[in-house]
Short mmCIF file of C-alpha atoms and ligand atoms in Angstrom, two decimals:
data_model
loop_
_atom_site.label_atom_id
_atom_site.label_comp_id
_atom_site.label_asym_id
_atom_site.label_seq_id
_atom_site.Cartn_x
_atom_site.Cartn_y
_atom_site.Cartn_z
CA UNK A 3 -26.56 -82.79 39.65
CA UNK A 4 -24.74 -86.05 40.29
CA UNK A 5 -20.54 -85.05 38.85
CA UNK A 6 -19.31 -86.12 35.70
CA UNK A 7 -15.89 -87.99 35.01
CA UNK A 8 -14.40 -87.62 31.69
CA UNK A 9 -11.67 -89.60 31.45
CA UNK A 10 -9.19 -87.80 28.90
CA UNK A 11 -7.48 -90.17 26.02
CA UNK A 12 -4.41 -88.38 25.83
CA UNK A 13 -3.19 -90.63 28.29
CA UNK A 14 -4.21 -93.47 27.00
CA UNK A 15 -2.49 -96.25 25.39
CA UNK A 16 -2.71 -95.13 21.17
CA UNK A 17 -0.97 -98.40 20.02
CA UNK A 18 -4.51 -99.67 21.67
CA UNK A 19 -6.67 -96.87 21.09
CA UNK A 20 -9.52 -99.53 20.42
CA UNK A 21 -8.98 -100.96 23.81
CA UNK A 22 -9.40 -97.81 25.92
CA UNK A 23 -12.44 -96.83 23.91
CA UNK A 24 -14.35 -99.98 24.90
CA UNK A 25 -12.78 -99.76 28.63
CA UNK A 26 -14.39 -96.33 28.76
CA UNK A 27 -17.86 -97.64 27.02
CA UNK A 28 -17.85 -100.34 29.72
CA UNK A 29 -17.07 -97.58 33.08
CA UNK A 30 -19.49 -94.94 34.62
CA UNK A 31 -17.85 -92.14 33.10
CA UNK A 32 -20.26 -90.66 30.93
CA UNK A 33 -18.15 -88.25 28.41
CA UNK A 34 -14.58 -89.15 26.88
CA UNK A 35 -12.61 -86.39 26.99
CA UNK A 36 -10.50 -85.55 24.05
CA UNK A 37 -7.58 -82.91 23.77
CA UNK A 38 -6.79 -81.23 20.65
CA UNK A 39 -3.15 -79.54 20.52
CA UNK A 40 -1.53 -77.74 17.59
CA UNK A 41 1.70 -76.52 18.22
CA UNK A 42 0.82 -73.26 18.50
CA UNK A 43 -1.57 -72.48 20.95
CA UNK A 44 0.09 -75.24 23.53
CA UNK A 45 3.64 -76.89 22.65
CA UNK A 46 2.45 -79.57 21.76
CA UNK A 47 0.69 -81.25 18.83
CA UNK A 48 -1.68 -84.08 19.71
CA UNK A 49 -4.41 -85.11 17.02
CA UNK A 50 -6.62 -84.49 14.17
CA UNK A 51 -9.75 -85.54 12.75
CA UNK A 52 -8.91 -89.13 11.84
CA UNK A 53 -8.25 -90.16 15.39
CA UNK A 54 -11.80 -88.39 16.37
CA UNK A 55 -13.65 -90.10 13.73
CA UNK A 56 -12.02 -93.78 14.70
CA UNK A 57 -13.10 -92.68 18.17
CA UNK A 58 -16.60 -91.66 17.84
CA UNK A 59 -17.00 -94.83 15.67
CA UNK A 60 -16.60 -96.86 18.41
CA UNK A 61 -17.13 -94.79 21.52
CA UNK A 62 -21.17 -94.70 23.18
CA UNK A 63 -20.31 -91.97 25.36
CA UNK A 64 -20.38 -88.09 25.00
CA UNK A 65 -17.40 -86.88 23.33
CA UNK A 66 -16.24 -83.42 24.82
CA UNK A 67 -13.91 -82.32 22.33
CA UNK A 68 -11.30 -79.65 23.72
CA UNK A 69 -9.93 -77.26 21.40
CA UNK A 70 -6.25 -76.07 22.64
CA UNK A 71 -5.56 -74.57 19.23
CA UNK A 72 -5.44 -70.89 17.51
CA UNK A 73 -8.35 -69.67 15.45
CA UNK A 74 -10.75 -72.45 16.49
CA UNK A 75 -13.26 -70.88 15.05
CA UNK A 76 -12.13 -72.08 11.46
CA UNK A 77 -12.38 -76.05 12.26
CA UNK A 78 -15.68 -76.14 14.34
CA UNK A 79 -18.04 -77.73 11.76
CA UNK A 80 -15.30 -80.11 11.07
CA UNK A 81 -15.31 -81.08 15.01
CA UNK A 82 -18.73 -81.08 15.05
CA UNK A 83 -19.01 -83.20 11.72
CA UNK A 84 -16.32 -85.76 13.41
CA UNK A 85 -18.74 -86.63 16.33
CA UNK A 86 -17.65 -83.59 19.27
CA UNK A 87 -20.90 -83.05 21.23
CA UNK A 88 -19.04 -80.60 23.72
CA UNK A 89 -16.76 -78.10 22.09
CA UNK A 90 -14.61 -76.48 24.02
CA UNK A 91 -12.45 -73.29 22.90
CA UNK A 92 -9.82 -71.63 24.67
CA UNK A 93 -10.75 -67.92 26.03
CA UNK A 94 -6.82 -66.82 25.34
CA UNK A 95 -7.30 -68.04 21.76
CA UNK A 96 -10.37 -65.98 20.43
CA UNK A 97 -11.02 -62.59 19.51
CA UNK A 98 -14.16 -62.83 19.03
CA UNK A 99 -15.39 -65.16 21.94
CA UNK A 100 -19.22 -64.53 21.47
CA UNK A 101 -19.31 -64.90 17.95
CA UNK A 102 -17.80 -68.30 18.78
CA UNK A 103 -20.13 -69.74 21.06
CA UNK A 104 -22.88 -68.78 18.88
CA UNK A 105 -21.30 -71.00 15.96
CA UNK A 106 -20.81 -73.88 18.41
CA UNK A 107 -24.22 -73.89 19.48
CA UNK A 108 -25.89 -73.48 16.19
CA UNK A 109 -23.88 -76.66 15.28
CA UNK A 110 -26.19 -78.69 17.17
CA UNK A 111 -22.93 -78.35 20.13
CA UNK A 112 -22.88 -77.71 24.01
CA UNK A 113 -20.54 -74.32 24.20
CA UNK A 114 -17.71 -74.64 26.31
CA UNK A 115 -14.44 -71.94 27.21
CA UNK A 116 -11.46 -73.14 29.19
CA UNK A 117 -9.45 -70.29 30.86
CA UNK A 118 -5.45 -71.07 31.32
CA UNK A 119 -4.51 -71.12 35.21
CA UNK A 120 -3.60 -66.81 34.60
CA UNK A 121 -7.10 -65.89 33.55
CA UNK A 122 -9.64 -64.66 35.44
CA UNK A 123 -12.83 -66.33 35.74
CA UNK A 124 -14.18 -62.95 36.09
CA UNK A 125 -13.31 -62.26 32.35
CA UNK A 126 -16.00 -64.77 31.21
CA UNK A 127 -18.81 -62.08 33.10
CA UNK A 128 -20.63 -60.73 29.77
CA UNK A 129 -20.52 -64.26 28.21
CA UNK A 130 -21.92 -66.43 31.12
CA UNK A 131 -25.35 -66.88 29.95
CA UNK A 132 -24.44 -68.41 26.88
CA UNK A 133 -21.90 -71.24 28.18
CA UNK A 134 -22.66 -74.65 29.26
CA UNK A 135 -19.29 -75.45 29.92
CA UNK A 136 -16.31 -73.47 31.48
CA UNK A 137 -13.46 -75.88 32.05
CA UNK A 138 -10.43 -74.55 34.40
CA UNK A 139 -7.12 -75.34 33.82
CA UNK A 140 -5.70 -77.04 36.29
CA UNK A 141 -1.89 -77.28 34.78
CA UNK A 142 -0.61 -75.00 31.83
CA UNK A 143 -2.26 -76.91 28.73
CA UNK A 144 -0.46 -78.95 26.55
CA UNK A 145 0.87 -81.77 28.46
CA UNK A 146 -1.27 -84.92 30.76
CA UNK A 147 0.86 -85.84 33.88
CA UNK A 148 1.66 -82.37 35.11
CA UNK A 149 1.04 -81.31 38.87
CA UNK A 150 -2.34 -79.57 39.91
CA UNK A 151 -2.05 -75.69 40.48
CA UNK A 152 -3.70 -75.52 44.11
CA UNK A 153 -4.94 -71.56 43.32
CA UNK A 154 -7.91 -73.33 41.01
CA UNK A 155 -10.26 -74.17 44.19
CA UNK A 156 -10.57 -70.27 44.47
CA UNK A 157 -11.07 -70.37 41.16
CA UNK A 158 -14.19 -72.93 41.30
CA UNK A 159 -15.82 -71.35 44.00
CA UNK A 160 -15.74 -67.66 42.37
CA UNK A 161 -17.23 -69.53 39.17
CA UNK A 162 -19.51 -71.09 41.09
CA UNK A 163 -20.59 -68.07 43.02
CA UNK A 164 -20.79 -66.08 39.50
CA UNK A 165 -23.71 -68.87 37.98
CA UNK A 166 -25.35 -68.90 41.01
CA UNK A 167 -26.07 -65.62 41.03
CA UNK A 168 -27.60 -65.46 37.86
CA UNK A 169 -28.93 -68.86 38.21
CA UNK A 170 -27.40 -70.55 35.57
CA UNK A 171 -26.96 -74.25 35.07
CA UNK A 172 -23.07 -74.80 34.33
CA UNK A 173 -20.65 -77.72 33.92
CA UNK A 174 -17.83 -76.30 35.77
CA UNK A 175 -14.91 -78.40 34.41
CA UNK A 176 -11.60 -79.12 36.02
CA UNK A 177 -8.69 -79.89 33.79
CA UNK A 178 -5.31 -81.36 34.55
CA UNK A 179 -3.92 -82.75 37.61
CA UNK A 180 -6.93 -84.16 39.02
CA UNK A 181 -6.38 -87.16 41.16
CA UNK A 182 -8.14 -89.72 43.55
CA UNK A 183 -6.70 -86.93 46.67
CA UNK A 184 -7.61 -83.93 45.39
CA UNK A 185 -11.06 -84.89 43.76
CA UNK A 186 -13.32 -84.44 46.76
CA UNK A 187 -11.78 -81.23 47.33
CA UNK A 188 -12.70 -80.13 43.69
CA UNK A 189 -16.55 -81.28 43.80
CA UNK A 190 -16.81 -79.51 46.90
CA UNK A 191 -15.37 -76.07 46.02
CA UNK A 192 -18.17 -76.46 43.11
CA UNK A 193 -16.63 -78.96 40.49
CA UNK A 194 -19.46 -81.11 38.36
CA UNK A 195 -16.85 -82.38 35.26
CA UNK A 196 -13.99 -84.13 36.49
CA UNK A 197 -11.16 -84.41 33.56
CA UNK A 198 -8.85 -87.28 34.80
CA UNK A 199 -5.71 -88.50 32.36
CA UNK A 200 -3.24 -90.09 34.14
CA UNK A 201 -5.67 -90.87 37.51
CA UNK A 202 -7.70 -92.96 35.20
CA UNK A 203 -5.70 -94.19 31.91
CA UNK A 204 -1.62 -94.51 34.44
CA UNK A 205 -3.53 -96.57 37.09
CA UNK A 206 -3.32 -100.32 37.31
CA UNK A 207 -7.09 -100.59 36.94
CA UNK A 208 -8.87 -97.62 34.59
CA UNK A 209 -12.30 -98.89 35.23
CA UNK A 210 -11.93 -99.08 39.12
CA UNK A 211 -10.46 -95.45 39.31
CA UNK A 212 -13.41 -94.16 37.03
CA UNK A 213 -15.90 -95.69 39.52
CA UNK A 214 -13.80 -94.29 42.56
CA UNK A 215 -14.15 -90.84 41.08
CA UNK A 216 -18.02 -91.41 40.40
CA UNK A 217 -18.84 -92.75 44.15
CA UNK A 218 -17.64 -89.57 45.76
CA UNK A 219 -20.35 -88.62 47.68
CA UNK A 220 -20.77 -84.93 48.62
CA UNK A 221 -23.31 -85.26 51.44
CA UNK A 222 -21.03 -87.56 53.55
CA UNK A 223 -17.71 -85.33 52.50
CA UNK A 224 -15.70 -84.57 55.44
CA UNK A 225 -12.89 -82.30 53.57
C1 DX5 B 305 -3.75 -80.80 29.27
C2 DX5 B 305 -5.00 -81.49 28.79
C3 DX5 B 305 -5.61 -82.38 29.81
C4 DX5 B 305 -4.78 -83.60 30.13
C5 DX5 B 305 -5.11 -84.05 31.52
O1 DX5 B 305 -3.34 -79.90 28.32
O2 DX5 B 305 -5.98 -80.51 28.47
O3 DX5 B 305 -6.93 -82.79 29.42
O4 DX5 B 305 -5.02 -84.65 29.23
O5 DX5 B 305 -4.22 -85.05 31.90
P1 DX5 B 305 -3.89 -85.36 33.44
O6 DX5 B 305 -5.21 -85.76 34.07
O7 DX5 B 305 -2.91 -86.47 33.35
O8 DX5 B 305 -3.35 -84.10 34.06
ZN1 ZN B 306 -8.12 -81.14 28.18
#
C-alpha cells in the first residue's frame, strides 16, 4: 500500500479555516487529520463539533478524527454524526477498550487507538484484530510543533512485526513531529499514515510539502 499523508489542521491558520480546507482538497493527501483536545486528557483544549461540521462541509477528503479526550466513548455518535470517518481513541483513556472499538465500527467508522510515547505497543496484543488504525505518538499529545521522540521507530517496527504475524492489514499512524527528514525513516521502519502539522500547514508552500511527503519512494530509499 502506497502511504498516506494526513495533514493535521491544528496547525493551520483558523482565522482562514476555509482556506486550508480547500488547500488540502486541492493536494495528494488523502485524509485531513483533525485533533480533538479537552483539557483533561491533554492540557490543552482544541475544538468541538461546530468546527468539524464547518470542516466536513467543505472538505472532499477522509476526515480521521482523533479523540485526545476522557470517556470518548460518550461523544462517538456525535463524531461520527459530524462527518469523522476514522475515529481514533486514546488507549490511556478507556477502560473498556474493546467495547469501544466495537461502537466505532458499528457506527459505520474505521477503529483506530493511539498509544502515548510510554505505552507499549505490546498492550494493544488481544485487541489487534479488530483495529484498522493504531496511531503512535510521536510527542506527548496535546500540543503541534513539539520535537519527535526518536524511541517511536522501535516502536513501528514491533507494530509492524505484531500485524504481520497475524496477517493483518493496519494503518500504522505516526503522530507528532514528523518532518520532511525524518519521514523516510518512518515509512521504512513500517509507517503507512503520515500525520504532518507544522511540516505541512508552518511551511512556505503546504501543497508542495504534502506532495514531498507523498513522492517518497520506498523502493529507491537509501536510509
Ligand atoms: C498532538 C496532535 C498532533 C499534532 C501534530 O497532540 O495529536 O496531531 O497536530 O502536529 P506537528 O506535526 O506539528 O507535530
Ligand atoms: Zn493528532
Amino acid at each position: 500500500m502506497k502511504h498516506i499523508i494526513a495533514p493535521s489542521i491544528l496547525a493551520a491558520n483558523f482565522g482562514q479555516l476555509d482556506e486550508a480546507v480547500e488547500q488540502i482538497n486541492k493536494s495528494e493527501a488523502e485524509w485531513l487529520h483533525i485533533d480533538i483536545m479537552d483539557g483533561r486528557f491533554v492540557p490543552n483544549i482544541s475544538f468541538g463539533f461546530p468546527v468539524l461540521e464547518a470542516i466536513q462541509k467543505k472538505c472532499t477528503k477522509v476526515l480521521d478524527v482523533h479523540l485526545m479526550i476522557v470517556e470518548p466513548e460518550k461523544y462517538l455518535q456525535r463524531f461520527a454524526e459530524s462527518g469523522a470517518q476514522v475515529i481514533t481513541v486514546h488507549y490511556e483513556a478507556c477502560t473498556h477498550l474493546h467495547r469501544t472499538i466495537a461502537a466505532i465500527k458499528q457506527l459505520g467508522c474505521k477503529a483506530g487507538v493511539a498509544l502515548n510515547p510510554h505505552t507499549p505497543v505490546q498492550l494493544l496484543t488481544n485487541v489487534l484484530e479488530e483495529l484498522d488504525l493504531v496511531c503512535l505518538m510521536s510527542v506527548n499529545p496535546g500540543y503541534g510543533g513539539q520535537q519527535f521522540i526518536e524511541k517511536t521507530y522501535q516502536k513501528i517496527e514491533a507494530l509492524h512485526l505484531m500485524a504481520t504475524s497475524i496477517a493483518k492489514p493496519l494503518f500504522i499512524e505516526i503522530d507528532g513531529g514528523v518532518s520532511q527528514q525524518n519521514a523516510a525513516q518512518l515509512l521504512k521502519a513500517g509507517a503507512n499514515v503520515l500525520v504532518a502539522g507544522s511540516a505541512v500547514f508552518k511551511s512556505n508552500n503546504p501543497l508542495k510539502a504534502i506532495a514531498n511527503l507523498k513522492s517518497i519512494n520506498l523502493d529507491t530509499l537509501t536510509v
